[in-house]
Short mmCIF file of C-alpha atoms in Angstrom, two decimals:
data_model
loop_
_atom_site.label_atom_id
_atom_site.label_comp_id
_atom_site.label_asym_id
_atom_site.label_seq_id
_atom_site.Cartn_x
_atom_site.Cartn_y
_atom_site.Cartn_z
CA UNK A 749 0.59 12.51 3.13
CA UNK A 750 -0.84 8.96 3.90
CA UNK A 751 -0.16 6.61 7.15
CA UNK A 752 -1.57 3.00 7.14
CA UNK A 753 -2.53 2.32 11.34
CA UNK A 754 -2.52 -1.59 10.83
CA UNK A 755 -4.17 -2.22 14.46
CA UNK A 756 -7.32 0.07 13.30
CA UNK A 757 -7.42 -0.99 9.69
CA UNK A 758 -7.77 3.05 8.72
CA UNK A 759 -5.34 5.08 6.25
CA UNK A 760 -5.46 7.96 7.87
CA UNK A 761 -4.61 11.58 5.18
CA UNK A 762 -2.83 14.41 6.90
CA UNK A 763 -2.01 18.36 5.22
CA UNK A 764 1.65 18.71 5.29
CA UNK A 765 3.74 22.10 5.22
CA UNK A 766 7.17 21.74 3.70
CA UNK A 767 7.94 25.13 5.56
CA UNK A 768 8.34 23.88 8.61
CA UNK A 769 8.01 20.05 8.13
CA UNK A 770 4.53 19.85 10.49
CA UNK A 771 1.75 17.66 9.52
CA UNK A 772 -1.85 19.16 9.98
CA UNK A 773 -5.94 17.72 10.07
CA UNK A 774 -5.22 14.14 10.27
CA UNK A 775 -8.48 12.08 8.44
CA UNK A 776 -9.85 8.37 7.94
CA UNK A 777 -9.49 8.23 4.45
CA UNK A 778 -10.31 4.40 4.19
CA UNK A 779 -11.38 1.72 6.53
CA UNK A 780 -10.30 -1.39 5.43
CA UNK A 781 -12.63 -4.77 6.08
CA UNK A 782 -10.99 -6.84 8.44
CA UNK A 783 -11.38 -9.78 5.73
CA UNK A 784 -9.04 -7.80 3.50
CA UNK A 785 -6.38 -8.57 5.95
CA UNK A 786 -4.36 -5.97 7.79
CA UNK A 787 -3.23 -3.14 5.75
CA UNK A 788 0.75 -3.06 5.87
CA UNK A 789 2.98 -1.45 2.85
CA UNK A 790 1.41 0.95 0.69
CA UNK A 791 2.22 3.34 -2.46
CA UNK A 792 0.52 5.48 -4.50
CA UNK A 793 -0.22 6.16 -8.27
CA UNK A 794 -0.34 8.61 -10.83
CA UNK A 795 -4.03 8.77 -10.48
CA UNK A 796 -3.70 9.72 -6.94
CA UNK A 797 -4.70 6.24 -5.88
CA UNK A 798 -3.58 4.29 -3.38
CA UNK A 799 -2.21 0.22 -3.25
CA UNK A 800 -2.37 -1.72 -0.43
CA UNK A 801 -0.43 -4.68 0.59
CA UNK A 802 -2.75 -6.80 3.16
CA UNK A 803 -1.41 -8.99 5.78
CA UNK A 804 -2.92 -12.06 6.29
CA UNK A 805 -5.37 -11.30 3.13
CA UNK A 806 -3.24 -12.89 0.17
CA UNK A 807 -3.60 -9.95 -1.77
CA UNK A 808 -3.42 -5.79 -3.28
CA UNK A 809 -6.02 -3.51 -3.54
CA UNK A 810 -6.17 -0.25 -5.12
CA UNK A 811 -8.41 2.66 -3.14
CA UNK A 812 -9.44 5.86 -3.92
CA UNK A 813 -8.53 8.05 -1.42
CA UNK A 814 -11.05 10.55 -1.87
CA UNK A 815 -14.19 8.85 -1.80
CA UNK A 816 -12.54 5.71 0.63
CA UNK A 817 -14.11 3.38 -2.44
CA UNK A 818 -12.60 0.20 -3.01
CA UNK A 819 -11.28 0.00 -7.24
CA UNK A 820 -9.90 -3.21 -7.45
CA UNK A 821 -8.38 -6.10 -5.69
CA UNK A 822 -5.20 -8.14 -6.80
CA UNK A 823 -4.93 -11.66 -5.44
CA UNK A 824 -1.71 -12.65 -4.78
CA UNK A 825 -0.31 -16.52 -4.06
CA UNK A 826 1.44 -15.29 -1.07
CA UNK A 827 -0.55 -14.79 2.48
CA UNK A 828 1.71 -12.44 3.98
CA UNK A 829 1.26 -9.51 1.60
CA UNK A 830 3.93 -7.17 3.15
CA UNK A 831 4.25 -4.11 0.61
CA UNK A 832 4.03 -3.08 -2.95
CA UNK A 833 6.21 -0.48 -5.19
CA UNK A 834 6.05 0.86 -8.62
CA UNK A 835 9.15 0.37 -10.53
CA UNK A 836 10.77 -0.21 -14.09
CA UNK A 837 12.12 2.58 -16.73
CA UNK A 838 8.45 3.54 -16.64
CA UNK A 839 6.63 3.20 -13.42
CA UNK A 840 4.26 0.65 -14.81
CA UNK A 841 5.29 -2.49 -12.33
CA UNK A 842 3.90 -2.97 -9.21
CA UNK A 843 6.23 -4.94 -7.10
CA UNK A 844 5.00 -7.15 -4.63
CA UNK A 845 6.67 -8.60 -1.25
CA UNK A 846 5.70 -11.19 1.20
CA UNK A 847 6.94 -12.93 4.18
CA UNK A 848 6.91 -16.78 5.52
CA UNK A 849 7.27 -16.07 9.08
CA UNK A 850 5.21 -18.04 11.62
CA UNK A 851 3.06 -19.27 8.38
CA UNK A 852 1.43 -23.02 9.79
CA UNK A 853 2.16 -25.72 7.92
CA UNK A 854 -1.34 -25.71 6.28
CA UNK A 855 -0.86 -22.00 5.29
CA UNK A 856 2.79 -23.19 3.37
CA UNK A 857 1.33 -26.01 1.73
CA UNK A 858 -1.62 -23.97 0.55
CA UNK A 859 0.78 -20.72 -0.42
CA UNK A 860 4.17 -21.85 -0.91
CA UNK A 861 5.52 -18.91 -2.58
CA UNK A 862 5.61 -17.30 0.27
CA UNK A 863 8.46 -15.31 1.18
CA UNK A 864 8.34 -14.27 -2.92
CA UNK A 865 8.56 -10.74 -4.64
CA UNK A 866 6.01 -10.66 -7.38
CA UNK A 867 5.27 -8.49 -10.13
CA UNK A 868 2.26 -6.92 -11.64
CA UNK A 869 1.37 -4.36 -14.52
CA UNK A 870 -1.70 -2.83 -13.41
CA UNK A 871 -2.38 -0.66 -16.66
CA UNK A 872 -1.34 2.27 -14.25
CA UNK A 873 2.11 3.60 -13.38
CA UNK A 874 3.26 5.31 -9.90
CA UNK A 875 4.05 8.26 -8.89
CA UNK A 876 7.19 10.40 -9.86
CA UNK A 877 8.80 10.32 -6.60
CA UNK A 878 10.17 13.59 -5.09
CA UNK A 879 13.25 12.87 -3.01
CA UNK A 880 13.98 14.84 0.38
CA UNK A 881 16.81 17.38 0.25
CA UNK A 882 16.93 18.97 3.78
CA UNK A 883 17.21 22.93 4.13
CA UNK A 884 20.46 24.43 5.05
CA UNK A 885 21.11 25.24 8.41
#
């Protein structure tokens, strides 16, 4: 299990057991550069790999969570790059959001499709996600 701490720039791994629902040995697993932009919204893919959606960086980058090694960056035309999130019959879309709040007039002029959802095929597809279905009491 993965949690991005935007303030520190780390994605931080912890052990999880689906016995009792605790999280264990929390670990910097990445340390973003600050002139990536903040790391916000984040999913992971088949490989095990992590995208990033960075704040204030105009763009998605794709870590290995292992090793804490960059793979690849994505620029997008948005500043505000809020989250990303494979989709489509077969996982192989990343979908992109960004925001337009508080952007200067500068910052709109140079990124105007801010605000936008975008879409990507990264030669990669996400995840199969495993949905939550709580124990009975």
């Amino acid at each position: 299990m993965y949690y991005i701490d935007t303030l520190t720039y780390h994605i931080v791994s912890f052990d999880f057991d689906p016995d009792n629902g605790e999280i264990y040995h929390p670990k910097t697993v990445i340390s973003v550069p600050t002139e990536h932009g903040a790391p916000d919204g984040m999913c992971i893919d088949e490989e095990g790999m992590l995208w990033i959606a960075h704040w204030g960086g105009a763009n998605v980058s794709r870590w290995n969570p292992d090793s804490g090694e960059l793979i690849t960056m994505v620029n997008v035309p948005a500043l505000l790059v809020t989250s990303c999130c494979f989709g489509g019959k077969n996982l192989d879309t990343l979908y992109i959001t960004s925001a337009r709040v508080d952007m200067s007039p500068d910052d709109m002029e140079k990124y105007p499709l801010s605000g936008s959802v975008f879409s990507f095929k990264p030669n990669v597809c996400g995840a199969k996600v495993n949905f939550f279905t709580p124990k009975p009491s």
